[in-house]
Coordinates of C-alpha atoms in Angstrom, one line a residue:
Chain L
M18 CA 106.7 102.4 103.3
L19 CA 103.1 102.4 102.6
I20 CA 101.2 101.5 105.7
S21 CA 97.8 101.0 105.9
N22 CA 95.0 99.3 107.9
M23 CA 92.6 97.9 105.3
E24 CA 93.1 94.8 103.8
V25 CA 93.5 95.8 100.3
V26 CA 95.3 99.2 99.0
P27 CA 93.1 101.1 96.6
G28 CA 94.6 101.2 93.1
K29 CA 97.4 98.9 94.1
K30 CA 97.8 95.2 93.5
I31 CA 99.4 93.0 96.1
V32 CA 101.8 90.9 94.2
K33 CA 103.4 88.9 97.2
H34 CA 102.9 88.2 100.7
L35 CA 106.0 88.2 103.0
G36 CA 104.2 87.4 106.1
L37 CA 103.7 89.0 109.8
V38 CA 105.9 91.9 110.8
Q39 CA 105.8 93.2 114.3
G40 CA 107.1 96.1 116.6
S41 CA 106.9 96.6 120.1
T42 CA 108.2 98.6 122.6
V43 CA 107.8 98.9 126.7
R44 CA 108.0 102.5 128.2
A45 CA 107.7 103.6 131.9
K46 CA 107.0 107.4 133.1
H47 CA 109.1 108.9 135.3
A48 CA 108.3 109.4 138.9
G49 CA 107.7 113.5 138.3
R50 CA 104.9 112.8 135.6
D51 CA 103.5 110.0 137.9
F52 CA 103.2 112.4 140.8
M53 CA 101.5 114.9 138.5
A54 CA 99.2 112.1 136.9
G55 CA 98.2 111.4 140.7
L56 CA 97.3 114.9 141.4
K57 CA 95.3 114.7 138.3
N58 CA 93.2 111.8 139.3
I59 CA 91.8 114.3 142.1
F60 CA 90.8 116.9 139.6
G61 CA 90.2 114.9 136.4
G62 CA 91.0 116.2 132.7
E63 CA 93.9 115.2 130.4
L64 CA 97.1 113.9 130.9
T65 CA 99.1 115.7 128.5
G66 CA 102.5 113.9 129.4
Y67 CA 100.8 110.5 129.2
T68 CA 99.5 111.4 125.8
E69 CA 102.7 112.4 124.3
L70 CA 104.6 109.3 126.0
L71 CA 102.5 107.1 124.4
T72 CA 102.3 108.9 121.2
E73 CA 106.1 108.7 121.0
S74 CA 106.2 104.9 121.9
R75 CA 103.8 104.3 119.0
D76 CA 105.9 106.0 116.7
E77 CA 108.7 104.0 118.0
A78 CA 106.9 100.7 117.7
M79 CA 105.9 101.7 114.0
E80 CA 109.6 102.4 113.3
R81 CA 110.6 99.0 114.3
L82 CA 107.7 97.7 112.5
S83 CA 108.9 99.1 109.1
E84 CA 112.3 98.3 109.6
Q85 CA 111.4 94.7 110.1
A86 CA 109.4 94.8 106.8
R87 CA 112.2 96.8 104.9
A88 CA 114.7 94.2 105.8
I89 CA 112.7 91.2 104.4
G90 CA 112.3 93.4 101.2
A91 CA 108.4 94.6 101.4
N92 CA 107.3 97.8 100.3
A93 CA 103.9 98.1 102.1
I94 CA 102.4 96.8 105.4
V95 CA 98.5 96.0 105.4
N96 CA 95.9 95.1 107.9
V97 CA 98.2 97.1 110.7
R98 CA 96.5 96.7 114.2
F99 CA 97.4 98.2 117.8
S100 CA 97.3 96.7 120.9
T101 CA 98.4 98.5 124.3
S102 CA 98.7 96.5 127.6
S103 CA 99.6 97.8 131.0
I104 CA 102.4 95.0 132.0
A105 CA 103.3 96.7 135.2
A106 CA 102.5 99.5 137.3
G107 CA 103.7 102.6 135.7
A108 CA 104.6 100.8 132.6
S109 CA 102.9 100.0 129.2
E110 CA 103.4 97.8 126.2
I111 CA 102.6 99.1 122.6
F112 CA 102.5 96.4 120.2
V113 CA 102.0 96.9 116.5
Y114 CA 101.8 94.2 113.9
G115 CA 100.7 93.9 110.4
T116 CA 101.1 91.8 107.2
A117 CA 104.1 92.5 105.1
V118 CA 103.6 92.7 101.3
V119 CA 104.9 93.7 98.1
V120 CA 102.4 95.7 96.0
E121 CA 102.6 97.4 92.3
D122 CA 100.5 99.9 90.7
R123 CA 97.6 98.5 88.7
Chain C
M25 CA 90.5 113.9 166.3
E26 CA 92.6 112.0 163.9
S27 CA 89.5 110.8 162.1
L28 CA 87.9 114.1 161.8
I29 CA 90.8 115.4 159.8
N30 CA 90.5 112.4 157.9
L31 CA 87.0 113.0 157.2
I32 CA 87.8 117.1 156.5
I33 CA 90.5 115.9 154.0
F34 CA 87.9 113.4 152.2
L35 CA 85.3 115.9 151.8
L36 CA 87.8 118.7 150.6
L37 CA 89.2 116.0 147.9
L38 CA 85.5 115.4 147.0
T39 CA 84.6 119.0 146.8
L40 CA 87.5 119.7 144.6
G41 CA 87.1 116.7 142.3
Y42 CA 83.4 117.6 142.0
V43 CA 84.1 121.2 141.0
F44 CA 87.2 120.9 139.0
G45 CA 86.0 117.7 137.4
R46 CA 82.7 119.4 136.5
M47 CA 84.4 122.1 135.0
A48 CA 86.8 120.2 133.2
E49 CA 84.1 118.0 131.6
S50 CA 81.8 120.7 130.4
R51 CA 84.7 122.8 128.8
H52 CA 86.0 119.5 127.1
Y53 CA 82.5 118.8 126.1
K54 CA 82.1 122.3 124.5
S55 CA 85.3 121.9 122.7
I56 CA 84.5 118.4 121.4
R57 CA 81.0 119.6 120.0
Q58 CA 82.8 122.8 118.2
R59 CA 85.6 120.9 116.6
E60 CA 83.2 118.2 115.5
D61 CA 81.0 120.6 113.6
E62 CA 84.1 122.0 111.9
L63 CA 85.4 118.4 110.9
R64 CA 81.8 117.1 109.8
S65 CA 82.7 117.2 106.2
L66 CA 85.9 114.9 106.7
L67 CA 84.1 111.6 106.3
V68 CA 85.1 108.8 109.1
M69 CA 83.7 105.3 108.2
P70 CA 84.2 102.0 110.1
K71 CA 83.7 100.2 107.0
K72 CA 86.8 97.7 105.6
V73 CA 86.8 98.3 102.1
P74 CA 86.1 102.0 100.6
P75 CA 83.8 102.2 97.7
P76 CA 85.2 101.9 94.0
Q77 CA 85.3 106.0 93.5
Y78 CA 88.2 105.9 95.8
A79 CA 90.1 103.5 93.6
L80 CA 93.1 106.0 92.5
Y81 CA 93.2 107.8 95.8
E82 CA 96.6 107.3 98.1
S83 CA 96.3 105.7 101.5
E84 CA 97.8 106.6 104.8
L85 CA 97.3 105.5 108.2
V86 CA 96.3 108.1 110.6
M87 CA 95.6 108.3 114.2
G88 CA 94.9 110.2 117.4
N89 CA 95.1 109.2 121.0
V90 CA 94.2 110.7 124.4
V91 CA 94.7 109.7 127.8
I92 CA 91.8 111.1 130.3
S93 CA 91.7 110.8 134.3
V94 CA 89.2 110.2 136.4
D95 CA 88.4 112.8 139.0
Y96 CA 88.1 112.0 142.9
F97 CA 84.3 112.6 142.9
K98 CA 83.7 110.2 139.7
T99 CA 86.0 107.7 141.9
F100 CA 83.9 107.8 144.8
V101 CA 80.5 107.8 143.0
A102 CA 81.4 105.0 140.9
G103 CA 82.6 103.2 144.1
L104 CA 78.9 103.7 145.3
R105 CA 77.4 102.5 142.3
S106 CA 79.3 99.0 142.6
I107 CA 77.6 98.4 145.9
F108 CA 74.2 98.8 144.3
G109 CA 74.8 97.9 140.6
G110 CA 73.6 99.7 137.5
R111 CA 74.6 102.2 135.1
V112 CA 77.8 104.1 136.1
G113 CA 77.3 107.4 134.6
A114 CA 80.1 108.9 135.8
Y115 CA 82.5 106.6 133.5
E116 CA 80.2 106.6 130.8
S117 CA 81.1 110.1 130.1
L118 CA 84.5 109.6 130.8
L119 CA 84.9 107.2 128.2
D120 CA 82.7 109.0 125.5
R121 CA 84.9 112.0 125.9
A122 CA 87.9 110.2 125.3
R123 CA 86.7 108.4 122.4
R124 CA 85.4 111.4 120.6
E125 CA 88.4 113.3 121.5
A126 CA 90.7 110.6 119.8
V127 CA 88.6 110.5 116.6
L128 CA 88.7 114.3 116.5
R129 CA 92.4 114.2 116.7
M130 CA 92.6 111.6 114.0
Q131 CA 90.7 113.8 111.8
E132 CA 92.8 116.9 112.5
Q133 CA 95.7 114.7 111.4
A134 CA 93.7 113.4 108.5
Q135 CA 92.9 116.9 107.3
A136 CA 96.6 118.2 108.0
I137 CA 97.8 115.9 105.1
G138 CA 94.7 116.9 102.9
A139 CA 92.6 113.7 103.1
E140 CA 89.1 113.4 102.1
A141 CA 88.0 110.6 103.9
V142 CA 89.2 107.9 106.7
Y143 CA 87.9 104.4 106.3
N144 CA 88.6 101.3 108.5
L145 CA 88.1 103.1 111.8
K146 CA 89.2 101.1 114.9
F147 CA 89.4 101.7 118.4
E148 CA 91.7 100.5 120.9
T149 CA 91.0 101.3 124.9
A150 CA 93.6 100.5 127.7
R151 CA 93.8 101.5 131.1
I152 CA 97.0 103.0 132.3
G153 CA 98.6 104.5 135.3
Q154 CA 99.8 103.2 138.7
S155 CA 96.2 102.6 139.6
A156 CA 95.9 100.3 136.5
G157 CA 95.2 97.2 139.2
Q158 CA 92.5 98.7 141.1
G159 CA 89.6 100.7 139.6
L160 CA 89.8 103.0 136.6
G161 CA 92.9 105.3 137.2
S162 CA 92.9 106.8 133.7
V163 CA 92.2 105.4 130.1
E164 CA 93.6 105.9 127.0
V165 CA 91.9 105.6 123.9
L166 CA 93.5 105.3 120.5
A167 CA 91.3 105.6 117.2
Y168 CA 93.1 104.6 113.6
G169 CA 92.2 104.3 110.3
T170 CA 93.0 104.4 106.6
A171 CA 93.2 108.1 105.4
L172 CA 92.2 108.4 101.3
L173 CA 94.0 111.2 99.6
P174 CA 93.2 112.5 96.4
P175 CA 95.7 111.5 93.9
S176 CA 97.4 114.7 93.3
V177 CA 99.3 113.8 90.0
Y178 CA 96.2 112.7 88.6
S179 CA 93.9 115.6 89.4
E180 CA 96.7 118.1 87.9
M181 CA 97.0 116.0 84.6
A182 CA 93.4 116.0 83.6
P183 CA 90.2 116.8 85.3
Q184 CA 88.5 113.8 86.9
A185 CA 85.4 112.6 84.8

């Protein structure tokens, strides 16, 4: 599956548009991590635990995105965008969407 | 007595935040500058469409993210600022660090897969943590773009004109 955030794929021709595909995931941190983050709010610095957590959730959202695209017979997703929102204290939603297309070599 | 203890705790937190926050920030800036110099050769462009010389290149999505937390001192200074108004330098440097770090991580990922350039760079900033409701707890910055990889098959078959 070719995933790109450009509208066109260099060297490839879009032969068919299959519409919007999306993937999302909501994740929460466990209390231990939250406690550590609270401490870090005093000292400053990177919150490695949160960085990893968000990377994992983004990977999962991308997995769902490509699953959906595969199901409708696409071989590429173009114009991919990410969006993150804190929906509740300690939980954030990662949303990724794009256009499923069929591409061919030019 | 109780208010005295509270004052001492507050001053202690402020000092801890100032000392450790400053240390973390200068260390981070040093590492950012060093890695930016190393990765200068990898082109990153916010342009939507790559120029025609990349027509045969493979494309792949790359991204980098980072979560950076404020320190107690910054929170306090920003709180004071919001009374008088004006530039909040404490938060400016925080976001600057986060953005540059995210771009660097994205560049590192692009370099690892052998890309020559990254086009269509986009940023995404979100406030996270339990203090998401009040003030700025910690920020997440995500940088993503499309990495362009030299076509290995072509370059092996014939030297590029």
